[in-house]
Amino acid sequence: MHLSSFRFLHEIGSVCLFGILIRWMVSINPYSGKGKPPMFGDFEAQRHWMEVTYNLPVSEWYHNTSRNNLTYWGLDYPPLTAYHSWICGFTASLLNSSWIALPESQGIETPEHKLFMRVTAIIADILIYIPAICALVYQRRTFYGGFPYIIKICQEIAVALLAPAQILIDHGHFQYNCVSLGLIAWAVFAINRRQDVLSAVLFSLALNYKHMSLYLALPFFFYLLGRCGEAGLKDGLKKLTAIGAAVVATFALCWLPFIWDRKDASQVLLRLFPFSRGIFEDKVANVWCALNVVVKLQRWNVGLLATVSGVLTLTGSLISGFDLLRNPNDQKFKYALVNGGLVFFLLSFQVHEKGILLAALPATLLLTDEPKACTWFLTACTFSMFPLLLKDGLAIPTFALVAFFLTLSYAFLDWKEAASPEDNHLERDESDEIQQEFVAALMIISVTGFVILSAACQFAPIYPRWPDLWTLLLSVYSCGHFILFLVYFHIRQFGAEPILLKPRPKTLKAD
């Protein structure tokens, strides 16, 4: 399916414009570190990387030098992020060189510069993430033949584009997660078209943009390996060789300026994996932070914690990985992506709040199939980051966007609808209706709990003995949800049947 084969592009384009408008409305709010010297926040980090990459030679980007103080937001993302920063820095130099005047521009907060930074994030979203989401929703819905579902397609795209977590982090807090998440989404799209080599290249690009994409590496590995196994020994080896060569070539091109000197390459790796920071940051909603309430893990040996977390993460990932290897299909793959992202977020070393975006992306892609569960999960993902968003002055946008997302999901996705159109006409017995109502009641109670705890983080009194009480309660509450969702999505993966490879039912052509 090529982009030129899309019909009703003006309707889909209108939905995309609406998604862009919502992003722009969020972007007029404060950002990370606004007015908080001397370090400011992620907004300043992204700006600083632009001036570092534009003003300094490549050999100094990751090294501590007289012109590059690594203690002040030193570059700690892979090379593709650095190249993107250089492009933005070059553009900034054409518009106003004072925005990237190293080091005089540190902490710059002019309205014109804020506009420039916000526009760069919007453009990255428009170029990569938004088209990928549209393509995947279109691919999933139009598989059933003909084009009678344009209203449904537009509704599903609208809900997927308004998943709150990515919008609030990229266009509120300020980052460029849309690039790596968009590349991963395009990799899923390529896999659905059985373009395995292209998928491997796209995912490798995502890894070279943001190394946290490793959260989803094992599902891609097991799925592609399973596909090679299905092709037979001879053809499978050819496919595996082609995939391996594509991955090596992609990494070689991305790392080309750094691979000639071992010191440069090792310094980049040291910047990407800073084990000295500890097993988690702030009050992240994972197992280690929750366990730290009882057992003070920060006092333990870092090497021991890294080993234990690595073993548990790998073990947890292999459960869904082996199932995917044994029976690779498109639907199991999407569930495995959610499970892989959740296992890494809950158990891996050096996790921070924004890591949940890696599990939120595949859940967004499953909204059509699991509207109620995925809406619930995406809401939990958003509220798990509320302490970070509150610190940035984004409480009102968070509540507003979550409420809007829940409303659109309920109105457009029809939570009682079956996952595929041919199943919609099956009669539902009374027990199924009771189960639906029970799940809906649980969801209402759960979301109410998130709202109450989030409001407590903002308005409840702070006790001197427990200054982080409400933040910690919200983190533990979120972690409990993620553990239960991990169990649920594993169960769903084990029973998942292929969708994109099923025979198409006959439908009337649209006029």
Coordinates of C-alpha atoms in Angstrom, one line a residue, residues 48-70 75 82-83 86 102 257-258 264 267-268:
H48 CA 22.4 23.4 24.1
W49 CA 22.9 20.3 21.9
M50 CA 22.1 22.5 18.9
E51 CA 24.9 25.0 19.8
V52 CA 27.4 22.2 20.7
T53 CA 26.9 20.3 17.4
Y54 CA 26.8 23.4 15.3
N55 CA 29.8 25.2 16.9
L56 CA 32.2 22.4 17.7
P57 CA 33.8 19.7 15.6
V58 CA 32.4 16.2 15.7
S59 CA 35.3 15.0 17.7
E60 CA 34.3 17.2 20.6
W61 CA 30.6 16.5 20.7
Y62 CA 30.8 13.8 23.4
H63 CA 34.0 14.8 25.1
N64 CA 34.6 17.1 28.0
T65 CA 36.7 20.0 26.7
S66 CA 37.3 23.7 27.5
R67 CA 34.4 24.5 25.1
N68 CA 32.1 21.6 25.9
N69 CA 31.3 21.2 29.6
L70 CA 29.7 17.8 29.9
L75 CA 25.2 15.2 24.8
A82 CA 23.3 14.8 17.3
Y83 CA 22.8 15.1 13.6
W86 CA 23.1 20.1 14.1
L102 CA 28.2 29.0 22.7
P257 CA 32.5 9.8 12.3
F258 CA 33.1 7.9 15.6
D264 CA 35.6 8.4 20.4
Q267 CA 33.2 7.8 24.9
V268 CA 29.9 7.8 23.1

